[in-house]
mmCIF file of N, CA and C in Angstrom:
data_model
loop_
_atom_site.group_PDB
_atom_site.id
_atom_site.type_symbol
_atom_site.label_atom_id
_atom_site.label_comp_id
_atom_site.label_asym_id
_atom_site.label_seq_id
_atom_site.Cartn_x
_atom_site.Cartn_y
_atom_site.Cartn_z
ATOM 1 N N UNK C 2 -1.542 17.288 1.743
ATOM 2 C CA UNK C 2 -2.762 18.019 1.938
ATOM 3 C C UNK C 2 -3.945 17.353 1.240
ATOM 4 N N UNK C 3 -3.727 16.863 0.021
ATOM 5 C CA UNK C 3 -4.832 16.207 -0.686
ATOM 6 C C UNK C 3 -5.324 14.996 0.094
ATOM 7 N N UNK C 4 -4.398 14.217 0.622
ATOM 8 C CA UNK C 4 -4.785 13.029 1.380
ATOM 9 C C UNK C 4 -5.573 13.420 2.627
ATOM 10 N N UNK C 5 -5.193 14.532 3.231
ATOM 11 C CA UNK C 5 -5.889 14.991 4.434
ATOM 12 C C UNK C 5 -7.321 15.415 4.152
ATOM 13 N N UNK C 6 -7.611 15.774 2.913
ATOM 14 C CA UNK C 6 -8.962 16.215 2.554
ATOM 15 C C UNK C 6 -9.766 15.090 1.917
ATOM 16 N N UNK C 7 -9.247 13.875 1.962
ATOM 17 C CA UNK C 7 -9.972 12.731 1.439
ATOM 18 C C UNK C 7 -9.795 12.500 -0.055
ATOM 19 N N UNK C 8 -8.885 13.205 -0.674
ATOM 20 C CA UNK C 8 -8.649 13.044 -2.102
ATOM 21 C C UNK C 8 -7.465 12.096 -2.307
ATOM 22 N N UNK C 9 -7.627 10.868 -1.804
ATOM 23 C CA UNK C 9 -6.545 9.888 -1.787
ATOM 24 C C UNK C 9 -6.061 9.512 -3.184
ATOM 25 N N UNK C 10 -6.990 9.334 -4.110
ATOM 26 C CA UNK C 10 -6.603 8.908 -5.455
ATOM 27 C C UNK C 10 -5.730 9.966 -6.123
ATOM 28 N N UNK C 11 -6.136 11.214 -6.008
ATOM 29 C CA UNK C 11 -5.358 12.313 -6.586
ATOM 30 C C UNK C 11 -4.001 12.444 -5.896
ATOM 31 N N UNK C 12 -4.015 12.321 -4.574
ATOM 32 C CA UNK C 12 -2.762 12.391 -3.830
ATOM 33 C C UNK C 12 -1.842 11.240 -4.234
ATOM 34 N N UNK C 13 -2.416 10.062 -4.407
ATOM 35 C CA UNK C 13 -1.612 8.901 -4.808
ATOM 36 C C UNK C 13 -0.937 9.112 -6.142
ATOM 37 N N UNK C 14 -1.650 9.713 -7.086
ATOM 38 C CA UNK C 14 -1.060 9.998 -8.399
ATOM 39 C C UNK C 14 0.112 10.960 -8.278
ATOM 40 N N UNK C 15 -0.051 11.985 -7.457
ATOM 41 C CA UNK C 15 1.034 12.956 -7.269
ATOM 42 C C UNK C 15 2.218 12.350 -6.526
ATOM 43 N N UNK C 16 1.948 11.570 -5.499
ATOM 44 C CA UNK C 16 3.023 10.918 -4.748
ATOM 45 C C UNK C 16 3.798 9.960 -5.654
ATOM 46 N N UNK C 17 3.070 9.213 -6.484
ATOM 47 C CA UNK C 17 3.715 8.252 -7.379
ATOM 48 C C UNK C 17 4.569 8.979 -8.423
ATOM 49 N N UNK C 18 4.038 10.085 -8.967
ATOM 50 C CA UNK C 18 4.787 10.866 -9.956
ATOM 51 C C UNK C 18 6.058 11.447 -9.334
ATOM 52 N N UNK C 19 5.950 11.914 -8.101
ATOM 53 C CA UNK C 19 7.113 12.452 -7.397
ATOM 54 C C UNK C 19 8.153 11.359 -7.183
ATOM 55 N N UNK C 20 7.708 10.199 -6.708
ATOM 56 C CA UNK C 20 8.627 9.086 -6.491
ATOM 57 C C UNK C 20 9.322 8.684 -7.802
ATOM 58 N N UNK C 21 8.539 8.549 -8.870
ATOM 59 C CA UNK C 21 9.107 8.150 -10.159
ATOM 60 C C UNK C 21 10.135 9.161 -10.659
ATOM 61 N N UNK C 22 9.834 10.456 -10.504
ATOM 62 C CA UNK C 22 10.760 11.503 -10.953
ATOM 63 C C UNK C 22 12.053 11.483 -10.138
ATOM 64 N N UNK C 23 11.929 11.342 -8.819
ATOM 65 C CA UNK C 23 13.117 11.296 -7.965
ATOM 66 C C UNK C 23 13.954 10.048 -8.254
ATOM 67 N N UNK C 24 13.291 8.934 -8.454
ATOM 68 C CA UNK C 24 13.992 7.690 -8.764
ATOM 69 C C UNK C 24 14.796 7.842 -10.055
ATOM 70 N N UNK C 25 14.192 8.464 -11.046
ATOM 71 C CA UNK C 25 14.859 8.659 -12.331
ATOM 72 C C UNK C 25 16.017 9.657 -12.212
ATOM 73 N N UNK C 26 15.804 10.748 -11.495
ATOM 74 C CA UNK C 26 16.790 11.820 -11.403
ATOM 75 C C UNK C 26 17.912 11.506 -10.404
ATOM 76 N N UNK C 27 17.543 10.976 -9.242
ATOM 77 C CA UNK C 27 18.515 10.798 -8.160
ATOM 78 C C UNK C 27 18.951 9.352 -7.949
ATOM 79 N N UNK C 28 18.146 8.416 -8.438
ATOM 80 C CA UNK C 28 18.448 7.007 -8.228
ATOM 81 C C UNK C 28 17.614 6.433 -7.098
ATOM 82 N N UNK C 29 17.461 5.105 -7.135
ATOM 83 C CA UNK C 29 16.583 4.427 -6.176
ATOM 84 C C UNK C 29 17.069 4.514 -4.739
ATOM 85 N N UNK C 30 18.369 4.575 -4.529
ATOM 86 C CA UNK C 30 18.900 4.565 -3.171
ATOM 87 C C UNK C 30 19.105 5.929 -2.546
ATOM 88 N N UNK C 31 18.822 6.999 -3.262
ATOM 89 C CA UNK C 31 19.023 8.347 -2.723
ATOM 90 C C UNK C 31 18.054 8.581 -1.559
ATOM 91 N N UNK C 32 18.500 9.257 -0.509
ATOM 92 C CA UNK C 32 17.630 9.496 0.657
ATOM 93 C C UNK C 32 16.304 10.186 0.310
ATOM 94 N N UNK C 33 16.324 11.127 -0.623
ATOM 95 C CA UNK C 33 15.077 11.800 -1.000
ATOM 96 C C UNK C 33 14.131 10.839 -1.712
ATOM 97 N N UNK C 34 14.683 9.952 -2.532
ATOM 98 C CA UNK C 34 13.863 8.954 -3.220
ATOM 99 C C UNK C 34 13.264 7.980 -2.212
ATOM 100 N N UNK C 35 14.080 7.558 -1.257
ATOM 101 C CA UNK C 35 13.595 6.639 -0.226
ATOM 102 C C UNK C 35 12.506 7.289 0.629
ATOM 103 N N UNK C 36 12.679 8.560 0.950
ATOM 104 C CA UNK C 36 11.662 9.270 1.732
ATOM 105 C C UNK C 36 10.362 9.371 0.930
ATOM 106 N N UNK C 37 10.487 9.627 -0.359
ATOM 107 C CA UNK C 37 9.311 9.706 -1.216
ATOM 108 C C UNK C 37 8.613 8.346 -1.316
ATOM 109 N N UNK C 38 9.391 7.286 -1.436
ATOM 110 C CA UNK C 38 8.824 5.934 -1.473
ATOM 111 C C UNK C 38 8.067 5.645 -0.184
ATOM 112 N N UNK C 39 8.649 6.039 0.928
ATOM 113 C CA UNK C 39 7.988 5.821 2.213
ATOM 114 C C UNK C 39 6.692 6.621 2.300
ATOM 115 N N UNK C 40 6.724 7.867 1.838
ATOM 116 C CA UNK C 40 5.504 8.694 1.841
ATOM 117 C C UNK C 40 4.407 8.036 1.009
ATOM 118 N N UNK C 41 4.778 7.528 -0.166
ATOM 119 C CA UNK C 41 3.812 6.835 -1.012
ATOM 120 C C UNK C 41 3.296 5.583 -0.306
ATOM 121 N N UNK C 42 4.178 4.864 0.349
ATOM 122 C CA UNK C 42 3.768 3.670 1.092
ATOM 123 C C UNK C 42 2.781 3.985 2.202
ATOM 124 N N UNK C 43 3.033 5.074 2.918
ATOM 125 C CA UNK C 43 2.117 5.492 3.990
ATOM 126 C C UNK C 43 0.747 5.823 3.401
ATOM 127 N N UNK C 44 0.741 6.558 2.303
ATOM 128 C CA UNK C 44 -0.519 6.912 1.657
ATOM 129 C C UNK C 44 -1.263 5.659 1.193
ATOM 130 N N UNK C 45 -0.543 4.716 0.592
ATOM 131 C CA UNK C 45 -1.173 3.476 0.133
ATOM 132 C C UNK C 45 -1.746 2.682 1.305
ATOM 133 N N UNK C 46 -0.984 2.621 2.389
ATOM 134 C CA UNK C 46 -1.484 1.898 3.562
ATOM 135 C C UNK C 46 -2.734 2.577 4.124
ATOM 136 N N UNK C 47 -2.717 3.889 4.196
ATOM 137 C CA UNK C 47 -3.892 4.610 4.692
ATOM 138 C C UNK C 47 -5.096 4.400 3.777
ATOM 139 N N UNK C 48 -4.853 4.388 2.473
ATOM 140 C CA UNK C 48 -5.935 4.120 1.519
ATOM 141 C C UNK C 48 -6.490 2.718 1.731
ATOM 142 N N UNK C 49 -5.595 1.758 1.925
ATOM 143 C CA UNK C 49 -6.010 0.376 2.144
ATOM 144 C C UNK C 49 -6.826 0.257 3.431
ATOM 145 N N UNK C 50 -6.382 0.921 4.478
ATOM 146 C CA UNK C 50 -7.120 0.884 5.745
ATOM 147 C C UNK C 50 -8.521 1.463 5.591
ATOM 148 N N UNK C 51 -8.599 2.557 4.841
ATOM 149 C CA UNK C 51 -9.897 3.186 4.616
ATOM 150 C C UNK C 51 -10.821 2.223 3.876
ATOM 151 N N UNK C 52 -10.331 1.599 2.829
ATOM 152 C CA UNK C 52 -11.138 0.624 2.084
ATOM 153 C C UNK C 52 -11.461 -0.592 2.934
ATOM 154 N N UNK C 53 -10.497 -1.008 3.737
ATOM 155 C CA UNK C 53 -10.673 -2.169 4.609
ATOM 156 C C UNK C 53 -11.821 -1.914 5.582
ATOM 157 N N UNK C 54 -11.903 -0.710 6.073
ATOM 158 C CA UNK C 54 -12.976 -0.349 6.997
ATOM 159 C C UNK C 54 -14.348 -0.357 6.345
ATOM 160 N N UNK C 55 -14.369 -0.199 5.035
ATOM 161 C CA UNK C 55 -15.631 -0.208 4.298
ATOM 162 C C UNK C 55 -16.030 -1.613 3.864
ATOM 163 N N UNK C 56 -15.218 -2.590 4.228
ATOM 164 C CA UNK C 56 -15.470 -3.985 3.860
ATOM 165 C C UNK C 56 -15.648 -4.119 2.346
ATOM 166 N N UNK C 57 -14.616 -3.714 1.658
ATOM 167 C CA UNK C 57 -14.619 -3.744 0.196
ATOM 168 C C UNK C 57 -14.953 -5.142 -0.330
ATOM 169 N N UNK C 58 -15.693 -5.214 -1.408
ATOM 170 C CA UNK C 58 -16.081 -6.519 -1.941
ATOM 171 C C UNK C 58 -14.958 -7.232 -2.698
ATOM 172 N N UNK C 59 -13.808 -6.598 -2.852
ATOM 173 C CA UNK C 59 -12.713 -7.202 -3.605
ATOM 174 C C UNK C 59 -11.477 -7.345 -2.720
ATOM 175 N N UNK C 60 -11.413 -8.412 -1.929
ATOM 176 C CA UNK C 60 -10.271 -8.570 -1.024
ATOM 177 C C UNK C 60 -8.943 -8.731 -1.756
ATOM 178 N N UNK C 61 -8.950 -9.281 -2.970
ATOM 179 C CA UNK C 61 -7.701 -9.446 -3.720
ATOM 180 C C UNK C 61 -7.124 -8.080 -4.097
ATOM 181 N N UNK C 62 -7.977 -7.162 -4.515
ATOM 182 C CA UNK C 62 -7.512 -5.812 -4.855
ATOM 183 C C UNK C 62 -6.977 -5.101 -3.611
ATOM 184 N N UNK C 63 -7.646 -5.275 -2.498
ATOM 185 C CA UNK C 63 -7.201 -4.678 -1.251
ATOM 186 C C UNK C 63 -5.869 -5.292 -0.820
ATOM 187 N N UNK C 64 -5.718 -6.592 -0.984
ATOM 188 C CA UNK C 64 -4.457 -7.257 -0.656
ATOM 189 C C UNK C 64 -3.321 -6.707 -1.513
ATOM 190 N N UNK C 65 -3.600 -6.465 -2.802
ATOM 191 C CA UNK C 65 -2.572 -5.892 -3.683
ATOM 192 C C UNK C 65 -2.169 -4.491 -3.212
ATOM 193 N N UNK C 66 -3.130 -3.716 -2.729
ATOM 194 C CA UNK C 66 -2.838 -2.378 -2.226
ATOM 195 C C UNK C 66 -1.939 -2.449 -0.988
ATOM 196 N N UNK C 67 -2.267 -3.354 -0.068
ATOM 197 C CA UNK C 67 -1.405 -3.543 1.110
ATOM 198 C C UNK C 67 -0.015 -4.023 0.694
ATOM 199 N N UNK C 68 0.054 -4.924 -0.274
ATOM 200 C CA UNK C 68 1.353 -5.437 -0.733
ATOM 201 C C UNK C 68 2.182 -4.323 -1.362
ATOM 202 N N UNK C 69 1.543 -3.471 -2.149
ATOM 203 C CA UNK C 69 2.281 -2.363 -2.759
ATOM 204 C C UNK C 69 2.762 -1.389 -1.687
ATOM 205 N N UNK C 70 1.929 -1.139 -0.689
ATOM 206 C CA UNK C 70 2.343 -0.281 0.419
ATOM 207 C C UNK C 70 3.574 -0.872 1.096
ATOM 208 N N UNK C 71 3.563 -2.176 1.322
ATOM 209 C CA UNK C 71 4.706 -2.841 1.947
ATOM 210 C C UNK C 71 5.946 -2.710 1.079
ATOM 211 N N UNK C 72 5.799 -2.908 -0.217
ATOM 212 C CA UNK C 72 6.950 -2.804 -1.121
ATOM 213 C C UNK C 72 7.570 -1.411 -1.071
ATOM 214 N N UNK C 73 6.741 -0.393 -1.085
ATOM 215 C CA UNK C 73 7.257 0.981 -1.068
ATOM 216 C C UNK C 73 7.922 1.295 0.268
ATOM 217 N N UNK C 74 7.295 0.890 1.351
ATOM 218 C CA UNK C 74 7.870 1.176 2.672
ATOM 219 C C UNK C 74 9.136 0.384 2.916
ATOM 220 N N UNK C 75 9.232 -0.805 2.316
ATOM 221 C CA UNK C 75 10.421 -1.648 2.490
ATOM 222 C C UNK C 75 11.663 -1.001 1.887
ATOM 223 N N UNK C 76 11.487 -0.161 0.895
ATOM 224 C CA UNK C 76 12.640 0.512 0.293
ATOM 225 C C UNK C 76 13.398 1.334 1.323
ATOM 226 N N UNK C 77 12.683 1.941 2.249
ATOM 227 C CA UNK C 77 13.327 2.762 3.276
ATOM 228 C C UNK C 77 13.523 1.991 4.582
ATOM 229 N N UNK C 78 12.508 1.230 4.973
ATOM 230 C CA UNK C 78 12.534 0.570 6.281
ATOM 231 C C UNK C 78 13.227 -0.783 6.276
ATOM 232 N N UNK C 79 13.336 -1.384 5.097
ATOM 233 C CA UNK C 79 13.840 -2.751 5.025
ATOM 234 C C UNK C 79 12.691 -3.736 5.160
ATOM 235 N N UNK C 80 12.956 -4.961 4.784
ATOM 236 C CA UNK C 80 11.903 -5.987 4.738
ATOM 237 C C UNK C 80 11.319 -6.314 6.106
ATOM 238 N N UNK C 81 12.058 -6.041 7.159
ATOM 239 C CA UNK C 81 11.594 -6.382 8.503
ATOM 240 C C UNK C 81 11.003 -5.190 9.251
ATOM 241 N N UNK C 82 10.832 -4.068 8.563
ATOM 242 C CA UNK C 82 10.258 -2.888 9.212
ATOM 243 C C UNK C 82 8.856 -3.182 9.723
ATOM 244 N N UNK C 83 8.493 -2.538 10.808
ATOM 245 C CA UNK C 83 7.199 -2.801 11.447
ATOM 246 C C UNK C 83 6.025 -2.588 10.495
ATOM 247 N N UNK C 84 6.022 -1.476 9.778
ATOM 248 C CA UNK C 84 4.920 -1.188 8.851
ATOM 249 C C UNK C 84 4.915 -2.171 7.689
ATOM 250 N N UNK C 85 6.091 -2.576 7.245
ATOM 251 C CA UNK C 85 6.197 -3.530 6.135
ATOM 252 C C UNK C 85 5.588 -4.864 6.544
ATOM 253 N N UNK C 86 5.959 -5.335 7.698
ATOM 254 C CA UNK C 86 5.437 -6.607 8.204
ATOM 255 C C UNK C 86 3.926 -6.520 8.411
ATOM 256 N N UNK C 87 3.460 -5.407 8.964
ATOM 257 C CA UNK C 87 2.017 -5.220 9.203
ATOM 258 C C UNK C 87 1.234 -5.271 7.881
ATOM 259 N N UNK C 88 1.738 -4.583 6.865
ATOM 260 C CA UNK C 88 1.049 -4.565 5.569
ATOM 261 C C UNK C 88 1.071 -5.940 4.911
ATOM 262 N N UNK C 89 2.205 -6.609 4.968
ATOM 263 C CA UNK C 89 2.298 -7.942 4.365
ATOM 264 C C UNK C 89 1.382 -8.938 5.087
ATOM 265 N N UNK C 90 1.306 -8.826 6.399
ATOM 266 C CA UNK C 90 0.435 -9.708 7.177
ATOM 267 C C UNK C 90 -1.034 -9.484 6.804
ATOM 268 N N UNK C 91 -1.429 -8.221 6.664
ATOM 269 C CA UNK C 91 -2.822 -7.933 6.309
ATOM 270 C C UNK C 91 -3.136 -8.421 4.898
ATOM 271 N N UNK C 92 -2.205 -8.254 3.978
ATOM 272 C CA UNK C 92 -2.401 -8.752 2.609
ATOM 273 C C UNK C 92 -2.589 -10.268 2.627
ATOM 274 N N UNK C 93 -1.779 -10.962 3.408
ATOM 275 C CA UNK C 93 -1.891 -12.421 3.498
ATOM 276 C C UNK C 93 -3.232 -12.831 4.108
ATOM 277 N N UNK C 94 -3.673 -12.111 5.129
ATOM 278 C CA UNK C 94 -4.975 -12.414 5.739
ATOM 279 C C UNK C 94 -6.105 -12.262 4.728
ATOM 280 N N UNK C 95 -6.059 -11.201 3.950
ATOM 281 C CA UNK C 95 -7.105 -10.966 2.957
ATOM 282 C C UNK C 95 -7.109 -12.046 1.881
ATOM 283 N N UNK C 96 -5.930 -12.440 1.435
ATOM 284 C CA UNK C 96 -5.852 -13.488 0.412
ATOM 285 C C UNK C 96 -6.341 -14.827 0.961
ATOM 286 N N UNK C 97 -6.010 -15.102 2.208
ATOM 287 C CA UNK C 97 -6.477 -16.341 2.830
ATOM 288 C C UNK C 97 -7.993 -16.330 2.977
ATOM 289 N N UNK C 98 -8.549 -15.189 3.366
ATOM 290 C CA UNK C 98 -10.007 -15.066 3.491
ATOM 291 C C UNK C 98 -10.678 -15.287 2.133
ATOM 292 N N UNK C 99 -10.076 -14.734 1.090
ATOM 293 C CA UNK C 99 -10.649 -14.914 -0.248
ATOM 294 C C UNK C 99 -10.572 -16.376 -0.677
ATOM 295 N N UNK C 100 -9.447 -17.043 -0.402
ATOM 296 C CA UNK C 100 -9.320 -18.469 -0.733
ATOM 297 C C UNK C 100 -10.365 -19.292 0.009
ATOM 298 N N UNK C 101 -10.567 -18.999 1.272
ATOM 299 C CA UNK C 101 -11.559 -19.739 2.060
ATOM 300 C C UNK C 101 -12.969 -19.511 1.510
ATOM 301 N N UNK C 102 -13.268 -18.290 1.126
ATOM 302 C CA UNK C 102 -14.593 -17.997 0.578
ATOM 303 C C UNK C 102 -14.797 -18.721 -0.748
ATOM 304 N N UNK C 103 -13.761 -18.764 -1.574
ATOM 305 C CA UNK C 103 -13.878 -19.490 -2.841
ATOM 306 C C UNK C 103 -14.050 -20.985 -2.610
ATOM 307 N N UNK C 104 -13.375 -21.514 -1.615
ATOM 308 C CA UNK C 104 -13.500 -22.938 -1.304
ATOM 309 C C UNK C 104 -14.921 -23.259 -0.857
ATOM 310 N N UNK C 105 -15.526 -22.349 -0.086
ATOM 311 C CA UNK C 105 -16.899 -22.562 0.377
ATOM 312 C C UNK C 105 -17.876 -22.557 -0.802
ATOM 313 N N UNK C 106 -17.649 -21.659 -1.743
ATOM 314 C CA UNK C 106 -18.519 -21.565 -2.921
ATOM 315 C C UNK C 106 -18.368 -22.802 -3.805
ATOM 316 N N UNK C 107 -17.163 -23.329 -3.877
ATOM 317 C CA UNK C 107 -16.887 -24.493 -4.729
ATOM 318 C C UNK C 107 -17.525 -25.778 -4.186
ATOM 319 N N UNK C 108 -17.883 -25.779 -2.939
ATOM 320 C CA UNK C 108 -18.448 -26.988 -2.325
ATOM 321 C C UNK C 108 -19.824 -27.262 -2.806
#
């Protein structure tokens, strides 16, 4: 609900706390923990997309957000999951764009 009302940061804190508690109590491989990890990954990806649409001035930070989303979603979907691959690809694109921009400035 918080994410639906635009309170992504607050929702992210709650999702992360839930994931951490389930991981500690039930273990990393428990279905409830995996579902929680996936929920956190979805929220992170949505947050990244929102920032991406605003053309954030820090592509490295945005790339880290996409990478974290991929890591969380990979726990449930596996490394080859569609969302995991999509997030990793976007993170790589952002890092490449940042490298190219730095190379242009260095010239």
